[in-house]
JSON list of C-alpha atoms in Angstrom, two decimals:
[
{"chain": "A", "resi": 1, "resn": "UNK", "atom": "CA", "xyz": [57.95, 65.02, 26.11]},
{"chain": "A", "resi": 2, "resn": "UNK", "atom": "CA", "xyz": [58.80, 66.27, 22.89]},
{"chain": "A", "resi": 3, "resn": "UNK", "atom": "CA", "xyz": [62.53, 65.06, 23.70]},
{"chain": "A", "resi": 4, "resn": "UNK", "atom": "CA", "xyz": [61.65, 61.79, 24.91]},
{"chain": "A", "resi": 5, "resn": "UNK", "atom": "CA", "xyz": [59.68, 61.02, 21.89]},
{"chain": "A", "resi": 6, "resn": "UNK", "atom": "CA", "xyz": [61.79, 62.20, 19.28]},
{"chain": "A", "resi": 7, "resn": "UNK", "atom": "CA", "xyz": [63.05, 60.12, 16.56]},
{"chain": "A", "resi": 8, "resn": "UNK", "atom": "CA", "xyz": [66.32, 61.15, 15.34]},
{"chain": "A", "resi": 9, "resn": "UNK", "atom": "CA", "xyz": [66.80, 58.17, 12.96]},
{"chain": "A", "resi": 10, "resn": "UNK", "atom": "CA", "xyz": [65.19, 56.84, 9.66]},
{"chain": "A", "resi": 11, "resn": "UNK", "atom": "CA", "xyz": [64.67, 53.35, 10.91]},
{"chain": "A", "resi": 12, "resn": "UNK", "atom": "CA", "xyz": [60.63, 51.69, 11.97]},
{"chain": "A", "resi": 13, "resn": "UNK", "atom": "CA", "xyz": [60.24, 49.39, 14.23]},
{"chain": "A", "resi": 14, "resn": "UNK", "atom": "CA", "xyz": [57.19, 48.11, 12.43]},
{"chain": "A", "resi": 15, "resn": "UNK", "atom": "CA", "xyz": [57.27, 45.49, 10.04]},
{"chain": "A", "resi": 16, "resn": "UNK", "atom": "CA", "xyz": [58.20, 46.47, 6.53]},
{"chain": "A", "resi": 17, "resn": "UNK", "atom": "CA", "xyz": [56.48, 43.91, 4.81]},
{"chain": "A", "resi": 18, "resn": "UNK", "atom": "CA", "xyz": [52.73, 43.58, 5.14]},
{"chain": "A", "resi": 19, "resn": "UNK", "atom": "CA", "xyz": [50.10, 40.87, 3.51]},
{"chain": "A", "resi": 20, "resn": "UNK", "atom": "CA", "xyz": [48.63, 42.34, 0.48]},
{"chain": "A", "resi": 21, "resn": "UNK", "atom": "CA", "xyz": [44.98, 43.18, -0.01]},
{"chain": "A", "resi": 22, "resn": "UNK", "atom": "CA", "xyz": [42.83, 40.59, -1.73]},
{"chain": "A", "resi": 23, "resn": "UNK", "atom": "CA", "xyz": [41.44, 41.49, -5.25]},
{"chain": "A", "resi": 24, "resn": "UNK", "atom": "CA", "xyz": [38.32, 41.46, -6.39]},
{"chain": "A", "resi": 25, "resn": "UNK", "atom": "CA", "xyz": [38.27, 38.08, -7.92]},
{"chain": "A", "resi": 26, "resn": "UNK", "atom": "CA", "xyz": [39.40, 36.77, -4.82]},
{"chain": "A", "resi": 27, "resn": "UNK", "atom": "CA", "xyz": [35.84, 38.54, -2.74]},
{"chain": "A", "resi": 28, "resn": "UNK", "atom": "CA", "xyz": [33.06, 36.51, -3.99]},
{"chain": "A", "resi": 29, "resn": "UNK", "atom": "CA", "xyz": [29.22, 36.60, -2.39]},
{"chain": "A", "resi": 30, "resn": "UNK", "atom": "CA", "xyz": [29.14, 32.48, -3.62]},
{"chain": "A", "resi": 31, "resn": "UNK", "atom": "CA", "xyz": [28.58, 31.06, -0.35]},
{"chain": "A", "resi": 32, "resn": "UNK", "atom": "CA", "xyz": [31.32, 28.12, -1.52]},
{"chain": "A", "resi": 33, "resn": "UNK", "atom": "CA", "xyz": [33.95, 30.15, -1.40]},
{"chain": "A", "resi": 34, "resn": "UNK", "atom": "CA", "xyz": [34.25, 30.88, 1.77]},
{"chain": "A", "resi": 35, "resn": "UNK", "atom": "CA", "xyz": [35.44, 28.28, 3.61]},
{"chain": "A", "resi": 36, "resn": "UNK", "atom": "CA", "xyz": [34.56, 26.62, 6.63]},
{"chain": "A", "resi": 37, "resn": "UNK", "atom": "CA", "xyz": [32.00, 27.36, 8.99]},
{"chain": "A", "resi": 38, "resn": "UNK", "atom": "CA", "xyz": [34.52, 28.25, 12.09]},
{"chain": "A", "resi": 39, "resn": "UNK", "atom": "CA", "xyz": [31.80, 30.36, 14.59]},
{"chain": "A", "resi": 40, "resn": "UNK", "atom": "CA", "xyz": [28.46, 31.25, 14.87]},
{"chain": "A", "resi": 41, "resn": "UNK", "atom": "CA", "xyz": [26.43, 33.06, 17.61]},
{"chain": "A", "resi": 42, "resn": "UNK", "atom": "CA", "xyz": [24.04, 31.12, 19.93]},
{"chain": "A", "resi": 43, "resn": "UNK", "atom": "CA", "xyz": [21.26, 32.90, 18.34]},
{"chain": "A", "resi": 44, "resn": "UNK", "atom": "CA", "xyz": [22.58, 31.87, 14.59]},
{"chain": "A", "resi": 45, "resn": "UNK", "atom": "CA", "xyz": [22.53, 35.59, 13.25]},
{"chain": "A", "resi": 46, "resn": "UNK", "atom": "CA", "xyz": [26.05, 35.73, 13.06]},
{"chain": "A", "resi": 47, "resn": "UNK", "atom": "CA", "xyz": [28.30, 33.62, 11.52]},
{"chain": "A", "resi": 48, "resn": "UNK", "atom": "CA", "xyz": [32.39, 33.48, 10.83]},
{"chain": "A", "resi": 49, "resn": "UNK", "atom": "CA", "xyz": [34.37, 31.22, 8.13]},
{"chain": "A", "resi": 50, "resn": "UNK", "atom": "CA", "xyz": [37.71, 30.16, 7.42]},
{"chain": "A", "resi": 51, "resn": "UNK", "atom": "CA", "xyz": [39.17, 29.81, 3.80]},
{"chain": "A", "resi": 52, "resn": "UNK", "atom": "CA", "xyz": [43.48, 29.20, 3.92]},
{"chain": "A", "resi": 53, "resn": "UNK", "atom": "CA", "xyz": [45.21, 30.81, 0.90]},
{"chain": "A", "resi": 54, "resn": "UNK", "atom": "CA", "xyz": [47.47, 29.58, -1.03]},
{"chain": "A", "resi": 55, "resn": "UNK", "atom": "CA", "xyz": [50.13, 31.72, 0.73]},
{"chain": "A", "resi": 56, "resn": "UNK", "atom": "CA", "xyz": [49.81, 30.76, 4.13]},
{"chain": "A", "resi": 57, "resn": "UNK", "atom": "CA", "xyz": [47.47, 33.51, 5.09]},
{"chain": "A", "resi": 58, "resn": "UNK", "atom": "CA", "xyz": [43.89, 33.13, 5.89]},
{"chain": "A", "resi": 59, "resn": "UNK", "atom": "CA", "xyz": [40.79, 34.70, 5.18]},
{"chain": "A", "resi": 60, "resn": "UNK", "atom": "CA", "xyz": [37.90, 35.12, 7.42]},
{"chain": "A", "resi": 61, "resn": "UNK", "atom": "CA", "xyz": [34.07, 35.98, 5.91]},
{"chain": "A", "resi": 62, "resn": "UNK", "atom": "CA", "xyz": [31.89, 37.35, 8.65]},
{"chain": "A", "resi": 63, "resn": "UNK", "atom": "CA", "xyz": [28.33, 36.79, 7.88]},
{"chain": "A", "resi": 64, "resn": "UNK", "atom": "CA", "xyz": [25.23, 38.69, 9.55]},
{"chain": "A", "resi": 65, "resn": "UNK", "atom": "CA", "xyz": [22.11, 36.39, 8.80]},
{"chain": "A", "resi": 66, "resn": "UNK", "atom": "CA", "xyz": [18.36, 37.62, 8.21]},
{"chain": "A", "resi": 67, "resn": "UNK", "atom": "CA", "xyz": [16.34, 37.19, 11.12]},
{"chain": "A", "resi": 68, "resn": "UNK", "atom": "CA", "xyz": [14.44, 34.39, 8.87]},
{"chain": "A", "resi": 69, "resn": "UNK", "atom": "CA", "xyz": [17.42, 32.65, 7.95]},
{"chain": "A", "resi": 70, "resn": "UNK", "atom": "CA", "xyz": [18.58, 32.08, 11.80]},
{"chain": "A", "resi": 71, "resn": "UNK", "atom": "CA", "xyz": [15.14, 31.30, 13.43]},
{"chain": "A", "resi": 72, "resn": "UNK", "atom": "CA", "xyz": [14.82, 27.74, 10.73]},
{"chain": "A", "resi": 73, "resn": "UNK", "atom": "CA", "xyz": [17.79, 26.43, 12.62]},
{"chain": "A", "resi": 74, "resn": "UNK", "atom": "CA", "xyz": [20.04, 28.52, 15.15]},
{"chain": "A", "resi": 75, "resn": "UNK", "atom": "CA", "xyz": [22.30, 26.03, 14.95]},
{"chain": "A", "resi": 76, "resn": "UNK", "atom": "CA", "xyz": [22.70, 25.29, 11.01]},
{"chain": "A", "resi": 77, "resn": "UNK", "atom": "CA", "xyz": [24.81, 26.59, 8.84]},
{"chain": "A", "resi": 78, "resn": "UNK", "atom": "CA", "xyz": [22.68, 28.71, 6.98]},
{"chain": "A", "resi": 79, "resn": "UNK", "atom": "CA", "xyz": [24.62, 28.39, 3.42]},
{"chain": "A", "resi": 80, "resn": "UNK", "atom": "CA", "xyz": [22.84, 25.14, 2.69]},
{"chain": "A", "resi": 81, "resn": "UNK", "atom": "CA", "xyz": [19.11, 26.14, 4.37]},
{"chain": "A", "resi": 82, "resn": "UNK", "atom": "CA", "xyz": [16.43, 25.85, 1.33]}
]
């Protein structure tokens, strides 16, 4: 095995360039930042959204509602429940 898995040269197959990290200004807990509502369970606990950067890539908030928050309307989108 040792032979057949044996890399005698420097290259990767792997991608050398990967997406960077977000900073922390770019995290926030405001509920208006993070995009659109794309998923949410049938039970409304859980809930996914969809912001586009600037830069083509895409981030994705996944949200895990209070029991409270999900049984006023399973079907809401619990950002804007008051």
């Amino acid at each position: 095995l040792t032979t057949i898995y044996a890399h005698l040269d420097s290259s990767t197959t792997l991608a050398a360039m990967t997406a960077p990290a977000a900073s922390a200004s770019d995290v926030s807990d405001d509920p208006n930042s993070w995009g659109q509502l794309t998923s949410q369970s049938a039970n409304g606990r859980s809930s996914v959204y969809e912001r586009f950067e600037r830069d083509g890539s895409k981030t994705l908030t996944h949200v895990f509602w209070t029991i409270e928050a999900a049984e006023k309307c399973r079907g809401c989108d619990h950002r804007f429940d008051h």
